[in-house]
Amino acid sequence: MTDQLAYVITGRRTISPVDAADVSEVLPDHVVVEIAYTGICGSDVHAYEIGFPYHPTLSGHEWSGTVIGVGADVTGLEVGQRVARTSQPPCGRCVMCQAGHHARCENYTISSLPTAPPHGGYTPKLAVPARSVIALPDSVSLEQGALVEPLTVALHAVRRRQPRLGDTVVVIGAGLIGLATMQFAKLAGATEVVMVARGEDRRDLAARLGATTVLDPADPQLASEIQALTGGRGVDIAYECAGNAQAIQSATTLLRPGGTLMLVGTPFAPVELIPAMWMAKELDVQTTLAHNRWEFDITVDLLAKGLLRTDGMTDSVRGLSELADVFDELSGGAKAIKTLIDPRE
Ligand SMILES: [Zn+2]
Ligand SMILES: [Zn+2]
């Protein structure tokens, strides 16, 4: 028993306080982290809406904080160090790992940590295996640290299908992952990076963060503007980061024959699509899932070097006691890029 509470999604539109896991004794391979910020993930809001009993550790999986306890066997981390949450490295034991496909490790999921606490980062303190955190250099803030996990989702998507030098790409959807995908595509060599986004404020932000052209998905001239930008061919790669059928159809229209449709925002519900349109252009249709452990190092390095920017991505910081209200707001359609919860408030 502890006197600390953690908040978990326990059912449809229900967030319940539970006793936080005891952190008074640190396991030999664990660290205890005092949480600074926990980002609310779209998947958390989805779990809240449908009441699907996600493994509780999935809720509140985007956090940063300061190490306040270090297990006896842990090397390379010390009390006072600022860290962000990652996932664990490949297990090395499953069928895929043994076949040499470490990036396909069957145990690489957030909830699979064998000793994970029964809750995520919506709590003041958390004990986790030391290998599941990454140290933050001085130039990366704790607020940025809480964004490292979703930023790495975008990094993984671009590394799955990287633009070639001189390519033209379109990114549909200017949420956090879309805004990061746009920046990574540019860093990877795309010369023209078009952001298609609803809302003038999002388009302005995308332009400030480096999009070479910003367009409104509702613009009837959208397709002809893209044609004009690409000499009539269409874009080489479309990263769909909106997660709806309309965006997938739009991406299909904007691509050149032989281009790549990368589904980053993939809808979970059944949607109506016309795959024959993919065939007509002989598109490569690709998907992407989460990230690999080693990609977190790249994200943090790009943040530290100032090559990946996060200004404007955090809308608000709220206290833990407001968690249920914040979920109601986000579920009600509040247009937030990323809301952070600060359990210290
Ligand atoms: Zn997430
Ligand atoms: Zn494995």
Coordinates of C-alpha atoms and ligand atoms in Angstrom, one line a residue:
M1 CA 0.0 0.0 0.0
T2 CA 1.1 3.5 -0.7
D3 CA -0.5 6.9 0.0
Q4 CA 0.0 7.8 -3.7
L5 CA -2.6 7.5 -6.3
A6 CA -2.3 6.6 -10.0
Y7 CA -5.1 7.1 -12.5
V8 CA -6.1 4.4 -15.0
I9 CA -8.8 4.0 -17.6
T10 CA -11.0 1.3 -16.3
G11 CA -14.0 1.5 -18.6
R12 CA -16.0 3.6 -20.9
R13 CA -15.5 7.3 -20.0
T14 CA -14.2 6.1 -16.7
I15 CA -10.9 7.1 -15.0
S16 CA -10.3 5.5 -11.6
P17 CA -7.8 6.3 -9.0
V18 CA -5.9 3.2 -7.8
D19 CA -3.1 2.8 -5.2
A20 CA 0.2 3.6 -7.0
A21 CA 2.7 0.8 -7.1
D22 CA 5.1 0.9 -4.1
V23 CA 8.4 2.6 -5.0
S24 CA 10.0 2.6 -1.6
E25 CA 12.1 -0.4 -2.4
V26 CA 13.9 -0.3 -5.8
L27 CA 14.4 -3.6 -7.6
P28 CA 18.0 -4.2 -8.7
D29 CA 17.5 -3.4 -12.4
H30 CA 14.9 -0.6 -11.9
V31 CA 14.9 3.1 -11.5
V32 CA 12.3 5.2 -9.7
V33 CA 11.3 8.3 -11.7
E34 CA 9.5 11.4 -10.3
I35 CA 7.2 12.2 -13.2
A36 CA 7.4 15.8 -14.6
Y37 CA 5.0 15.5 -17.5
T38 CA 2.9 12.8 -19.0
G39 CA 1.5 13.5 -22.5
I40 CA -2.1 12.4 -23.3
C41 CA -1.9 10.1 -26.3
G42 CA -4.7 9.8 -28.9
S43 CA -4.8 6.1 -28.0
D44 CA -5.5 7.0 -24.4
V45 CA -8.5 9.2 -25.5
H46 CA -9.6 6.3 -27.8
A47 CA -9.4 3.9 -24.8
Y48 CA -11.4 6.3 -22.7
E49 CA -14.1 6.6 -25.4
I50 CA -14.6 2.9 -26.2
G51 CA -13.9 1.6 -22.7
F52 CA -11.8 -1.1 -24.2
P53 CA -9.8 -2.4 -21.3
Y54 CA -6.3 -1.5 -22.6
H55 CA -3.6 -2.9 -20.4
P56 CA -3.4 -0.1 -17.9
T57 CA 0.3 0.5 -18.6
L58 CA -0.7 1.6 -22.1
S59 CA -2.5 4.7 -20.6
G60 CA 0.0 7.4 -19.8
H61 CA 2.9 6.0 -21.7
E62 CA 4.4 9.3 -22.8
W63 CA 6.3 10.7 -19.8
S64 CA 9.4 12.4 -18.7
G65 CA 10.8 13.0 -15.2
T66 CA 13.8 12.9 -12.8
V67 CA 15.4 9.8 -11.4
I68 CA 15.0 9.6 -7.6
G69 CA 16.1 6.0 -7.0
V70 CA 18.5 3.6 -8.8
G71 CA 18.6 -0.1 -8.4
A72 CA 21.8 -1.9 -7.3
D73 CA 22.6 -3.4 -10.7
V74 CA 21.8 -0.3 -12.8
T75 CA 24.7 1.4 -14.6
G76 CA 24.7 4.6 -16.5
L77 CA 21.9 6.3 -14.6
E78 CA 22.0 8.3 -11.4
V79 CA 19.8 10.2 -9.0
G80 CA 18.9 13.6 -10.4
Q81 CA 19.2 12.6 -14.0
R82 CA 16.4 13.7 -16.3
V83 CA 14.9 10.9 -18.4
A84 CA 12.1 10.1 -20.8
R85 CA 10.3 6.9 -21.3
T86 CA 11.1 4.6 -24.1
S87 CA 10.2 1.0 -24.7
Q88 CA 12.4 -1.9 -23.8
P89 CA 15.1 -3.2 -26.2
P90 CA 14.2 -6.4 -28.3
C91 CA 13.9 -9.4 -25.9
G92 CA 16.4 -11.5 -27.8
R93 CA 14.4 -14.7 -27.0
C94 CA 11.2 -14.7 -29.2
V95 CA 11.0 -16.4 -32.6
M96 CA 11.5 -13.1 -34.5
C97 CA 14.5 -12.1 -32.4
Q98 CA 16.1 -15.5 -32.8
A99 CA 15.6 -15.3 -36.6
G100 CA 17.6 -12.0 -36.5
H101 CA 14.5 -9.7 -37.0
H102 CA 15.0 -7.7 -33.8
A103 CA 12.9 -4.9 -35.2
R104 CA 10.0 -7.4 -35.3
C105 CA 10.4 -8.5 -31.7
E106 CA 7.1 -10.1 -30.5
N107 CA 7.6 -8.7 -27.0
Y108 CA 8.1 -5.2 -28.2
T109 CA 5.0 -3.6 -26.8
I110 CA 4.5 -1.1 -24.1
S111 CA 2.5 -3.4 -21.9
S112 CA 4.8 -6.3 -22.2
L113 CA 7.4 -5.1 -19.7
P114 CA 7.5 -8.2 -17.4
T115 CA 7.7 -6.1 -14.3
A116 CA 5.7 -3.1 -15.5
P117 CA 3.7 -1.4 -12.8
P118 CA -0.1 -1.9 -13.0
H119 CA -0.5 1.7 -14.3
G120 CA 1.2 4.3 -16.5
G121 CA 2.5 7.8 -15.9
Y122 CA -0.6 9.5 -14.6
T123 CA 0.9 9.3 -11.1
P124 CA 3.6 11.2 -9.3
K125 CA 6.2 8.4 -9.1
L126 CA 6.9 5.3 -11.2
A127 CA 9.3 2.4 -10.9
V128 CA 10.4 1.0 -14.3
P129 CA 13.2 -1.2 -15.6
A130 CA 16.2 1.1 -16.2
R131 CA 16.5 -0.1 -19.8
S132 CA 13.1 1.4 -20.6
V133 CA 14.2 5.0 -20.0
I134 CA 16.6 7.3 -22.0
A135 CA 18.7 10.1 -20.4
L136 CA 17.9 13.6 -21.6
P137 CA 20.9 15.9 -22.4
D138 CA 20.8 19.4 -20.8
S139 CA 19.6 21.0 -24.1
V140 CA 16.4 18.8 -24.1
S141 CA 13.7 20.1 -21.7
L142 CA 11.5 17.8 -19.6
E143 CA 8.5 19.1 -21.7
Q144 CA 10.2 17.9 -24.8
G145 CA 11.1 14.7 -23.0
A146 CA 7.3 13.9 -22.7
L147 CA 7.0 14.2 -26.5
V148 CA 9.9 11.9 -27.3
E149 CA 7.7 8.8 -27.6
P150 CA 5.2 10.2 -30.1
L151 CA 8.0 12.0 -32.0
T152 CA 9.7 8.6 -32.3
V153 CA 6.5 7.2 -33.9
A154 CA 7.0 9.8 -36.7
L155 CA 10.7 9.1 -36.9
H156 CA 10.0 5.4 -37.4
A157 CA 7.4 6.1 -40.1
V158 CA 9.9 8.2 -42.1
R159 CA 12.7 5.6 -41.6
R160 CA 10.3 2.9 -42.9
R161 CA 9.9 4.9 -46.1
Q162 CA 12.5 7.6 -46.4
P163 CA 12.4 10.3 -49.1
R164 CA 15.2 10.4 -51.5
L165 CA 17.2 13.6 -52.0
G166 CA 15.0 15.9 -54.1
D167 CA 11.7 14.1 -53.5
T168 CA 8.4 15.9 -53.1
V169 CA 6.3 14.6 -50.2
V170 CA 2.9 15.5 -48.8
V171 CA 2.0 15.1 -45.1
I172 CA -1.8 15.0 -44.4
G173 CA -2.7 16.0 -40.9
A174 CA -0.9 18.5 -38.6
G175 CA -1.1 16.8 -35.3
L176 CA 2.1 16.2 -33.3
I177 CA 3.0 13.1 -35.4
G178 CA 2.2 14.9 -38.7
L179 CA 4.3 18.0 -37.7
A180 CA 7.2 15.7 -36.8
T181 CA 6.8 13.6 -39.9
M182 CA 7.0 16.7 -42.0
Q183 CA 10.3 17.8 -40.3
F184 CA 11.8 14.3 -40.5
A185 CA 10.9 14.0 -44.2
K186 CA 12.7 17.3 -44.8
L187 CA 15.7 16.3 -42.8
A188 CA 15.8 13.0 -44.8
G189 CA 16.2 14.8 -48.1
A190 CA 12.7 15.8 -49.4
T191 CA 13.0 19.2 -51.1
E192 CA 9.4 20.1 -51.3
V193 CA 7.4 19.2 -48.2
V194 CA 3.7 20.0 -48.4
M195 CA 1.6 20.0 -45.3
V196 CA -2.2 19.6 -45.8
A197 CA -3.9 20.6 -42.6
R198 CA -7.3 21.8 -41.4
G199 CA -7.2 25.1 -39.5
E200 CA -5.2 28.2 -40.3
D201 CA -3.4 28.1 -36.9
R202 CA -2.1 24.5 -37.7
R203 CA -1.0 25.6 -41.2
D204 CA 0.8 28.6 -39.8
L205 CA 2.6 26.4 -37.2
A206 CA 3.5 23.9 -40.0
A207 CA 5.0 26.7 -42.0
R208 CA 7.0 28.0 -39.0
L209 CA 8.3 24.5 -38.4
G210 CA 9.5 24.2 -42.0
A211 CA 6.8 23.0 -44.4
T212 CA 7.6 24.5 -47.8
T213 CA 3.9 24.8 -48.8
V214 CA 0.8 24.6 -46.6
L215 CA -2.6 23.7 -48.1
D216 CA -6.2 23.3 -46.8
P217 CA -7.7 19.9 -47.4
A218 CA -11.1 21.6 -48.1
D219 CA -9.5 23.7 -50.9
P220 CA -11.1 22.6 -54.2
Q221 CA -7.8 23.5 -55.9
L222 CA -5.8 21.1 -53.7
A223 CA -5.0 18.6 -56.4
S224 CA -4.2 21.2 -59.0
E225 CA -1.9 23.0 -56.7
I226 CA 0.0 19.8 -56.0
Q227 CA 0.1 19.1 -59.8
A228 CA 1.5 22.6 -60.3
L229 CA 4.2 22.0 -57.6
T230 CA 5.3 18.7 -59.2
G231 CA 5.3 19.5 -62.9
G232 CA 2.1 17.6 -63.3
R233 CA 3.3 14.3 -61.8
G234 CA 2.1 14.2 -58.3
V235 CA 4.1 13.7 -55.1
D236 CA 6.6 10.8 -54.5
I237 CA 5.4 10.0 -51.0
A238 CA 2.3 10.8 -49.1
Y239 CA 2.4 10.3 -45.3
E240 CA -1.2 10.0 -44.1
C241 CA -1.2 11.3 -40.5
A242 CA -4.9 12.1 -40.1
G243 CA -6.3 8.6 -39.7
N244 CA -9.4 8.8 -41.7
A245 CA -10.6 7.5 -45.1
Q246 CA -10.9 10.9 -46.6
A247 CA -7.2 11.5 -46.0
I248 CA -6.3 8.2 -47.5
Q249 CA -8.3 8.9 -50.6
S250 CA -6.8 12.4 -50.8
A251 CA -3.3 11.0 -50.5
T252 CA -4.1 8.5 -53.3
T253 CA -5.2 11.3 -55.5
L254 CA -2.1 13.5 -54.8
L255 CA 0.5 10.7 -55.4
R256 CA 2.4 10.2 -58.7
P257 CA 2.1 6.8 -60.4
G258 CA 4.5 4.4 -58.6
G259 CA 4.5 6.6 -55.5
T260 CA 4.3 5.4 -51.9
L261 CA 1.3 5.8 -49.6
M262 CA 2.5 5.5 -46.1
L263 CA -0.3 5.0 -43.6
V264 CA 0.8 6.6 -40.3
G265 CA -2.6 7.6 -38.9
T266 CA -4.3 4.4 -39.8
P267 CA -8.0 4.2 -38.8
F268 CA -9.1 1.5 -36.4
A269 CA -12.7 1.3 -37.6
P270 CA -13.9 -0.1 -40.9
V271 CA -13.6 2.6 -43.6
E272 CA -14.6 2.7 -47.3
L273 CA -11.7 2.8 -49.7
I274 CA -11.2 2.0 -53.4
P275 CA -8.0 -0.1 -53.6
A276 CA -8.4 -0.2 -57.4
M277 CA -7.2 3.5 -57.3
W278 CA -4.0 2.3 -55.7
M279 CA -3.7 -0.4 -58.5
A280 CA -4.3 2.2 -61.2
K281 CA -1.2 4.1 -60.1
E282 CA 0.7 0.9 -59.0
L283 CA 1.2 2.5 -55.6
D284 CA 3.3 1.0 -52.8
V285 CA 1.0 1.0 -49.8
Q286 CA 2.9 0.8 -46.5
T287 CA 2.1 0.8 -42.8
T288 CA 4.2 1.6 -39.8
L289 CA 3.8 0.6 -36.1
A290 CA 5.2 2.4 -33.1
H291 CA 9.0 2.5 -33.1
N292 CA 12.2 0.5 -32.3
R293 CA 14.1 1.1 -29.0
W294 CA 17.2 2.4 -30.7
E295 CA 15.2 5.1 -32.6
F296 CA 14.6 7.0 -29.4
D297 CA 18.4 7.8 -29.3
I298 CA 18.0 9.4 -32.7
T299 CA 15.0 11.5 -31.7
V300 CA 16.7 12.8 -28.6
D301 CA 19.9 13.5 -30.5
L302 CA 17.9 15.5 -33.2
L303 CA 16.1 17.4 -30.4
A304 CA 19.5 18.2 -28.7
K305 CA 20.9 19.5 -31.9
G306 CA 17.9 21.7 -32.6
L307 CA 17.2 19.9 -35.9
L308 CA 13.8 18.7 -34.6
R309 CA 11.6 21.5 -33.3
T310 CA 8.7 21.2 -30.9
D311 CA 7.8 24.9 -30.3
G312 CA 4.1 25.3 -30.5
M313 CA 3.3 21.6 -30.1
T314 CA 2.3 21.7 -26.4
D315 CA -1.1 23.4 -25.9
S316 CA -1.5 23.3 -22.2
V317 CA -0.2 21.7 -19.0
R318 CA -2.8 20.5 -16.5
G319 CA -2.7 19.0 -13.0
L320 CA -3.4 15.3 -12.3
S321 CA -6.6 16.2 -10.4
E322 CA -8.0 17.6 -13.7
L323 CA -7.3 14.4 -15.6
A324 CA -11.0 13.4 -16.1
D325 CA -12.0 16.9 -17.2
V326 CA -9.1 16.9 -19.7
F327 CA -10.1 13.6 -21.2
D328 CA -13.7 14.8 -21.5
E329 CA -12.5 17.9 -23.3
L330 CA -10.3 16.0 -25.7
S331 CA -13.0 13.4 -26.3
G332 CA -15.4 16.3 -26.9
G333 CA -13.3 17.4 -29.9
A334 CA -11.0 20.0 -28.2
K335 CA -8.4 20.8 -30.9
A336 CA -5.2 20.1 -28.9
I337 CA -1.9 19.0 -30.4
K338 CA -0.6 17.8 -27.1
T339 CA -1.9 18.3 -23.6
L340 CA 0.6 17.5 -20.8
I341 CA -0.3 16.4 -17.3
D342 CA 2.0 17.6 -14.5
P343 CA 1.4 15.4 -11.5
R344 CA 3.5 17.8 -9.3
E345 CA 0.7 20.4 -9.6
Ligands
ZN1 ZN 1.2 7.5 -27.6
ZN2 ZN 12.0 -10.6 -29.2

